[in-house]
Amino acid sequence: KIDPMTMVLCTAPLMLAFLLPANFLVWDVQIIQRLYVYRSYIACNVMLAFLLQVTSAVTIRCLSATGMSLASVTKDLGIILAASRILGEQLSGLQVVGFTGSVMFIGLFSVMRIFPETFENSTTLAKAGP
Protein backbone atom coordinates (compact mmCIF):
# COMPACT_ATOMS: atom_id res chain seq x y z
CA LYS A 1 0.00 0.00 0.00
CA ILE A 2 1.10 3.52 -0.74
CA ASP A 3 0.86 6.19 1.92
CA PRO A 4 -1.24 9.32 1.20
CA MET A 5 1.63 11.80 1.02
CA THR A 6 3.55 9.67 -1.49
CA MET A 7 0.42 9.42 -3.61
CA VAL A 8 0.00 13.21 -3.60
CA LEU A 9 3.68 13.72 -4.42
CA CYS A 10 3.43 11.26 -7.32
CA THR A 11 0.26 12.73 -8.83
CA ALA A 12 1.22 16.41 -8.53
CA PRO A 13 3.94 16.38 -11.25
CA LEU A 14 1.63 14.48 -13.59
CA MET A 15 -1.07 17.12 -13.16
CA LEU A 16 1.49 19.85 -13.78
CA ALA A 17 2.55 18.12 -17.00
CA PHE A 18 -1.05 18.15 -18.25
CA LEU A 19 -1.89 21.70 -17.13
CA LEU A 20 1.30 23.50 -18.18
CA PRO A 21 0.70 23.26 -21.96
CA ALA A 22 -2.85 24.58 -21.49
CA ASN A 23 -1.40 27.50 -19.55
CA PHE A 24 0.78 28.49 -22.50
CA LEU A 25 -2.24 28.49 -24.82
CA VAL A 26 -4.13 31.08 -22.76
CA TRP A 27 -1.18 33.09 -21.43
CA ASP A 28 -1.62 36.83 -20.92
CA VAL A 29 0.99 39.35 -19.76
CA GLN A 30 -1.34 40.63 -17.01
CA ILE A 31 -1.23 37.24 -15.27
CA ILE A 32 2.02 38.10 -13.47
CA GLN A 33 0.62 41.46 -12.31
CA ARG A 34 -2.59 39.84 -11.07
CA LEU A 35 -0.58 37.10 -9.39
CA TYR A 36 1.15 39.76 -7.32
CA VAL A 37 -2.13 41.54 -6.49
CA TYR A 38 -3.97 38.36 -5.46
CA ARG A 39 -1.00 36.49 -3.97
CA SER A 40 -2.63 35.95 -0.56
CA TYR A 41 -5.76 34.46 -2.13
CA ILE A 42 -3.68 32.26 -4.41
CA ALA A 43 -1.54 31.05 -1.49
CA CYS A 44 -4.69 30.09 0.45
CA ASN A 45 -6.08 28.37 -2.65
CA VAL A 46 -2.86 26.37 -3.11
CA MET A 47 -2.94 25.24 0.53
CA LEU A 48 -6.60 24.24 0.28
CA ALA A 49 -5.96 22.31 -2.93
CA PHE A 50 -3.07 20.47 -1.28
CA LEU A 51 -5.22 19.64 1.75
CA LEU A 52 -7.96 18.40 -0.56
CA GLN A 53 -5.50 16.06 -2.29
CA VAL A 54 -4.24 14.73 1.03
CA THR A 55 -7.80 14.29 2.30
CA SER A 56 -8.75 12.39 -0.85
CA ALA A 57 -5.72 10.13 -0.55
CA VAL A 58 -6.40 9.40 3.13
CA THR A 59 -10.08 8.73 2.38
CA ILE A 60 -9.21 6.27 -0.39
CA ARG A 61 -6.71 4.56 1.92
CA CYS A 62 -9.22 4.25 4.77
CA LEU A 63 -12.44 3.58 2.88
CA SER A 64 -11.45 2.08 -0.48
CA ALA A 65 -12.03 3.52 -3.91
CA THR A 66 -15.70 2.54 -3.78
CA GLY A 67 -16.23 4.41 -0.52
CA MET A 68 -14.49 7.43 -2.01
CA SER A 69 -16.78 7.25 -5.05
CA LEU A 70 -19.85 7.10 -2.85
CA ALA A 71 -18.61 10.01 -0.72
CA SER A 72 -17.84 12.03 -3.86
CA VAL A 73 -21.24 11.42 -5.44
CA THR A 74 -22.98 12.21 -2.15
CA LYS A 75 -20.97 15.44 -1.87
CA ASP A 76 -21.99 16.38 -5.42
CA LEU A 77 -25.61 15.61 -4.56
CA GLY A 78 -25.42 17.88 -1.53
CA ILE A 79 -23.92 20.72 -3.58
CA ILE A 80 -26.55 20.38 -6.30
CA LEU A 81 -29.45 20.16 -3.85
CA ALA A 82 -28.17 23.17 -1.88
CA ALA A 83 -27.70 25.16 -5.09
CA SER A 84 -31.16 24.27 -6.33
CA ARG A 85 -32.73 25.34 -3.02
CA ILE A 86 -30.68 28.50 -2.49
CA LEU A 87 -30.62 29.71 -6.10
CA GLY A 88 -34.03 28.34 -7.03
CA GLU A 89 -32.70 26.29 -9.94
CA GLN A 90 -34.90 23.49 -11.24
CA LEU A 91 -33.45 19.98 -11.56
CA SER A 92 -34.43 17.95 -14.58
CA GLY A 93 -35.84 14.47 -14.17
CA LEU A 94 -32.78 13.03 -15.89
CA GLN A 95 -30.47 14.68 -13.34
CA VAL A 96 -32.49 13.32 -10.42
CA VAL A 97 -32.61 9.81 -11.91
CA GLY A 98 -28.88 9.90 -12.74
CA PHE A 99 -27.73 10.93 -9.28
CA THR A 100 -30.18 8.61 -7.53
CA GLY A 101 -29.02 5.69 -9.68
CA SER A 102 -25.38 6.52 -9.05
CA VAL A 103 -25.78 6.54 -5.28
CA MET A 104 -27.97 3.42 -5.23
CA PHE A 105 -25.73 1.29 -7.45
CA ILE A 106 -22.48 2.37 -5.79
CA GLY A 107 -24.12 1.49 -2.48
CA LEU A 108 -25.30 -1.86 -3.88
CA PHE A 109 -21.80 -2.61 -5.14
CA SER A 110 -20.36 -1.79 -1.71
CA VAL A 111 -22.84 -4.09 0.01
CA MET A 112 -22.05 -6.86 -2.50
CA ARG A 113 -18.36 -6.54 -1.69
CA ILE A 114 -18.95 -6.54 2.08
CA PHE A 115 -21.44 -9.45 2.11
CA PRO A 116 -20.62 -11.55 -0.98
CA GLU A 117 -22.12 -14.73 0.51
CA THR A 118 -25.57 -13.12 0.64
CA PHE A 119 -25.54 -12.35 -3.05
CA GLU A 120 -23.97 -15.67 -4.02
CA ASN A 121 -26.83 -17.51 -2.33
CA SER A 122 -29.46 -15.44 -4.13
CA THR A 123 -27.86 -16.11 -7.53
CA THR A 124 -27.67 -19.82 -6.71
CA LEU A 125 -31.37 -19.84 -5.86
CA ALA A 126 -32.18 -17.93 -9.04
CA LYS A 127 -30.28 -20.49 -11.15
CA ALA A 128 -31.99 -23.40 -9.46
CA GLY A 129 -35.38 -21.84 -10.19
CA PRO A 130 -38.77 -23.55 -9.98
PDB file of C-alpha atoms in Angstrom:
ATOM      1  CA  LYS A   1       0.000   0.000   0.000  1.00  0.00           C
ATOM      2  CA  ILE A   2       1.096   3.520  -0.736  1.00  0.00           C
ATOM      3  CA  ASP A   3       0.862   6.186   1.925  1.00  0.00           C
ATOM      4  CA  PRO A   4      -1.237   9.321   1.201  1.00  0.00           C
ATOM      5  CA  MET A   5       1.634  11.800   1.025  1.00  0.00           C
ATOM      6  CA  THR A   6       3.548   9.672  -1.486  1.00  0.00           C
ATOM      7  CA  MET A   7       0.418   9.419  -3.612  1.00  0.00           C
ATOM      8  CA  VAL A   8       0.000  13.206  -3.603  1.00  0.00           C
ATOM      9  CA  LEU A   9       3.681  13.723  -4.416  1.00  0.00           C
ATOM     10  CA  CYS A  10       3.426  11.256  -7.317  1.00  0.00           C
ATOM     11  CA  THR A  11       0.261  12.733  -8.826  1.00  0.00           C
ATOM     12  CA  ALA A  12       1.224  16.410  -8.528  1.00  0.00           C
ATOM     13  CA  PRO A  13       3.945  16.377 -11.248  1.00  0.00           C
ATOM     14  CA  LEU A  14       1.627  14.478 -13.590  1.00  0.00           C
ATOM     15  CA  MET A  15      -1.074  17.116 -13.160  1.00  0.00           C
ATOM     16  CA  LEU A  16       1.487  19.854 -13.777  1.00  0.00           C
ATOM     17  CA  ALA A  17       2.552  18.117 -16.999  1.00  0.00           C
ATOM     18  CA  PHE A  18      -1.049  18.148 -18.245  1.00  0.00           C
ATOM     19  CA  LEU A  19      -1.891  21.697 -17.130  1.00  0.00           C
ATOM     20  CA  LEU A  20       1.301  23.501 -18.181  1.00  0.00           C
ATOM     21  CA  PRO A  21       0.696  23.258 -21.961  1.00  0.00           C
ATOM     22  CA  ALA A  22      -2.851  24.577 -21.495  1.00  0.00           C
ATOM     23  CA  ASN A  23      -1.404  27.503 -19.548  1.00  0.00           C
ATOM     24  CA  PHE A  24       0.780  28.490 -22.501  1.00  0.00           C
ATOM     25  CA  LEU A  25      -2.238  28.492 -24.818  1.00  0.00           C
ATOM     26  CA  VAL A  26      -4.131  31.080 -22.761  1.00  0.00           C
ATOM     27  CA  TRP A  27      -1.177  33.092 -21.432  1.00  0.00           C
ATOM     28  CA  ASP A  28      -1.622  36.831 -20.922  1.00  0.00           C
ATOM     29  CA  VAL A  29       0.994  39.352 -19.757  1.00  0.00           C
ATOM     30  CA  GLN A  30      -1.337  40.625 -17.013  1.00  0.00           C
ATOM     31  CA  ILE A  31      -1.231  37.238 -15.270  1.00  0.00           C
ATOM     32  CA  ILE A  32       2.019  38.098 -13.471  1.00  0.00           C
ATOM     33  CA  GLN A  33       0.616  41.459 -12.309  1.00  0.00           C
ATOM     34  CA  ARG A  34      -2.591  39.842 -11.071  1.00  0.00           C
ATOM     35  CA  LEU A  35      -0.580  37.097  -9.386  1.00  0.00           C
ATOM     36  CA  TYR A  36       1.150  39.764  -7.324  1.00  0.00           C
ATOM     37  CA  VAL A  37      -2.126  41.537  -6.488  1.00  0.00           C
ATOM     38  CA  TYR A  38      -3.969  38.360  -5.457  1.00  0.00           C
ATOM     39  CA  ARG A  39      -0.997  36.494  -3.968  1.00  0.00           C
ATOM     40  CA  SER A  40      -2.625  35.947  -0.561  1.00  0.00           C
ATOM     41  CA  TYR A  41      -5.763  34.464  -2.130  1.00  0.00           C
ATOM     42  CA  ILE A  42      -3.684  32.263  -4.408  1.00  0.00           C
ATOM     43  CA  ALA A  43      -1.543  31.049  -1.492  1.00  0.00           C
ATOM     44  CA  CYS A  44      -4.691  30.088   0.447  1.00  0.00           C
ATOM     45  CA  ASN A  45      -6.082  28.368  -2.649  1.00  0.00           C
ATOM     46  CA  VAL A  46      -2.864  26.375  -3.106  1.00  0.00           C
ATOM     47  CA  MET A  47      -2.940  25.241   0.532  1.00  0.00           C
ATOM     48  CA  LEU A  48      -6.601  24.237   0.281  1.00  0.00           C
ATOM     49  CA  ALA A  49      -5.963  22.311  -2.934  1.00  0.00           C
ATOM     50  CA  PHE A  50      -3.066  20.475  -1.281  1.00  0.00           C
ATOM     51  CA  LEU A  51      -5.222  19.641   1.751  1.00  0.00           C
ATOM     52  CA  LEU A  52      -7.965  18.398  -0.563  1.00  0.00           C
ATOM     53  CA  GLN A  53      -5.498  16.059  -2.290  1.00  0.00           C
ATOM     54  CA  VAL A  54      -4.237  14.728   1.031  1.00  0.00           C
ATOM     55  CA  THR A  55      -7.802  14.289   2.304  1.00  0.00           C
ATOM     56  CA  SER A  56      -8.755  12.391  -0.848  1.00  0.00           C
ATOM     57  CA  ALA A  57      -5.725  10.129  -0.547  1.00  0.00           C
ATOM     58  CA  VAL A  58      -6.402   9.397   3.127  1.00  0.00           C
ATOM     59  CA  THR A  59     -10.081   8.733   2.379  1.00  0.00           C
ATOM     60  CA  ILE A  60      -9.212   6.273  -0.390  1.00  0.00           C
ATOM     61  CA  ARG A  61      -6.714   4.561   1.917  1.00  0.00           C
ATOM     62  CA  CYS A  62      -9.223   4.250   4.773  1.00  0.00           C
ATOM     63  CA  LEU A  63     -12.441   3.583   2.879  1.00  0.00           C
ATOM     64  CA  SER A  64     -11.450   2.085  -0.476  1.00  0.00           C
ATOM     65  CA  ALA A  65     -12.030   3.518  -3.912  1.00  0.00           C
ATOM     66  CA  THR A  66     -15.702   2.543  -3.779  1.00  0.00           C
ATOM     67  CA  GLY A  67     -16.227   4.411  -0.517  1.00  0.00           C
ATOM     68  CA  MET A  68     -14.488   7.430  -2.008  1.00  0.00           C
ATOM     69  CA  SER A  69     -16.784   7.255  -5.049  1.00  0.00           C
ATOM     70  CA  LEU A  70     -19.853   7.101  -2.850  1.00  0.00           C
ATOM     71  CA  ALA A  71     -18.609  10.009  -0.724  1.00  0.00           C
ATOM     72  CA  SER A  72     -17.838  12.032  -3.857  1.00  0.00           C
ATOM     73  CA  VAL A  73     -21.242  11.418  -5.442  1.00  0.00           C
ATOM     74  CA  THR A  74     -22.977  12.206  -2.145  1.00  0.00           C
ATOM     75  CA  LYS A  75     -20.971  15.441  -1.869  1.00  0.00           C
ATOM     76  CA  ASP A  76     -21.990  16.380  -5.423  1.00  0.00           C
ATOM     77  CA  LEU A  77     -25.611  15.614  -4.557  1.00  0.00           C
ATOM     78  CA  GLY A  78     -25.416  17.882  -1.531  1.00  0.00           C
ATOM     79  CA  ILE A  79     -23.915  20.715  -3.581  1.00  0.00           C
ATOM     80  CA  ILE A  80     -26.550  20.376  -6.302  1.00  0.00           C
ATOM     81  CA  LEU A  81     -29.451  20.164  -3.845  1.00  0.00           C
ATOM     82  CA  ALA A  82     -28.172  23.169  -1.883  1.00  0.00           C
ATOM     83  CA  ALA A  83     -27.699  25.163  -5.085  1.00  0.00           C
ATOM     84  CA  SER A  84     -31.160  24.269  -6.325  1.00  0.00           C
ATOM     85  CA  ARG A  85     -32.730  25.337  -3.018  1.00  0.00           C
ATOM     86  CA  ILE A  86     -30.676  28.496  -2.490  1.00  0.00           C
ATOM     87  CA  LEU A  87     -30.616  29.707  -6.103  1.00  0.00           C
ATOM     88  CA  GLY A  88     -34.035  28.335  -7.032  1.00  0.00           C
ATOM     89  CA  GLU A  89     -32.700  26.287  -9.945  1.00  0.00           C
ATOM     90  CA  GLN A  90     -34.898  23.489 -11.243  1.00  0.00           C
ATOM     91  CA  LEU A  91     -33.450  19.980 -11.561  1.00  0.00           C
ATOM     92  CA  SER A  92     -34.434  17.948 -14.584  1.00  0.00           C
ATOM     93  CA  GLY A  93     -35.843  14.472 -14.169  1.00  0.00           C
ATOM     94  CA  LEU A  94     -32.777  13.034 -15.895  1.00  0.00           C
ATOM     95  CA  GLN A  95     -30.468  14.677 -13.336  1.00  0.00           C
ATOM     96  CA  VAL A  96     -32.485  13.319 -10.424  1.00  0.00           C
ATOM     97  CA  VAL A  97     -32.607   9.807 -11.908  1.00  0.00           C
ATOM     98  CA  GLY A  98     -28.881   9.901 -12.741  1.00  0.00           C
ATOM     99  CA  PHE A  99     -27.734  10.931  -9.281  1.00  0.00           C
ATOM    100  CA  THR A 100     -30.178   8.609  -7.534  1.00  0.00           C
ATOM    101  CA  GLY A 101     -29.019   5.691  -9.680  1.00  0.00           C
ATOM    102  CA  SER A 102     -25.379   6.522  -9.048  1.00  0.00           C
ATOM    103  CA  VAL A 103     -25.778   6.543  -5.283  1.00  0.00           C
ATOM    104  CA  MET A 104     -27.973   3.423  -5.234  1.00  0.00           C
ATOM    105  CA  PHE A 105     -25.731   1.294  -7.447  1.00  0.00           C
ATOM    106  CA  ILE A 106     -22.482   2.368  -5.795  1.00  0.00           C
ATOM    107  CA  GLY A 107     -24.124   1.487  -2.481  1.00  0.00           C
ATOM    108  CA  LEU A 108     -25.297  -1.862  -3.878  1.00  0.00           C
ATOM    109  CA  PHE A 109     -21.798  -2.614  -5.143  1.00  0.00           C
ATOM    110  CA  SER A 110     -20.359  -1.789  -1.709  1.00  0.00           C
ATOM    111  CA  VAL A 111     -22.844  -4.093   0.012  1.00  0.00           C
ATOM    112  CA  MET A 112     -22.054  -6.858  -2.497  1.00  0.00           C
ATOM    113  CA  ARG A 113     -18.359  -6.538  -1.687  1.00  0.00           C
ATOM    114  CA  ILE A 114     -18.946  -6.540   2.079  1.00  0.00           C
ATOM    115  CA  PHE A 115     -21.436  -9.447   2.105  1.00  0.00           C
ATOM    116  CA  PRO A 116     -20.624 -11.547  -0.984  1.00  0.00           C
ATOM    117  CA  GLU A 117     -22.117 -14.729   0.515  1.00  0.00           C
ATOM    118  CA  THR A 118     -25.572 -13.119   0.644  1.00  0.00           C
ATOM    119  CA  PHE A 119     -25.540 -12.348  -3.055  1.00  0.00           C
ATOM    120  CA  GLU A 120     -23.974 -15.671  -4.023  1.00  0.00           C
ATOM    121  CA  ASN A 121     -26.832 -17.509  -2.331  1.00  0.00           C
ATOM    122  CA  SER A 122     -29.460 -15.442  -4.132  1.00  0.00           C
ATOM    123  CA  THR A 123     -27.860 -16.113  -7.532  1.00  0.00           C
ATOM    124  CA  THR A 124     -27.666 -19.821  -6.711  1.00  0.00           C
ATOM    125  CA  LEU A 125     -31.369 -19.842  -5.861  1.00  0.00           C
ATOM    126  CA  ALA A 126     -32.183 -17.931  -9.043  1.00  0.00           C
ATOM    127  CA  LYS A 127     -30.278 -20.489 -11.154  1.00  0.00           C
ATOM    128  CA  ALA A 128     -31.992 -23.398  -9.464  1.00  0.00           C
ATOM    129  CA  GLY A 129     -35.385 -21.838 -10.189  1.00  0.00           C
ATOM    130  CA  PRO A 130     -38.766 -23.546  -9.977  1.00  0.00           C
TER     131      PRO A 130
END
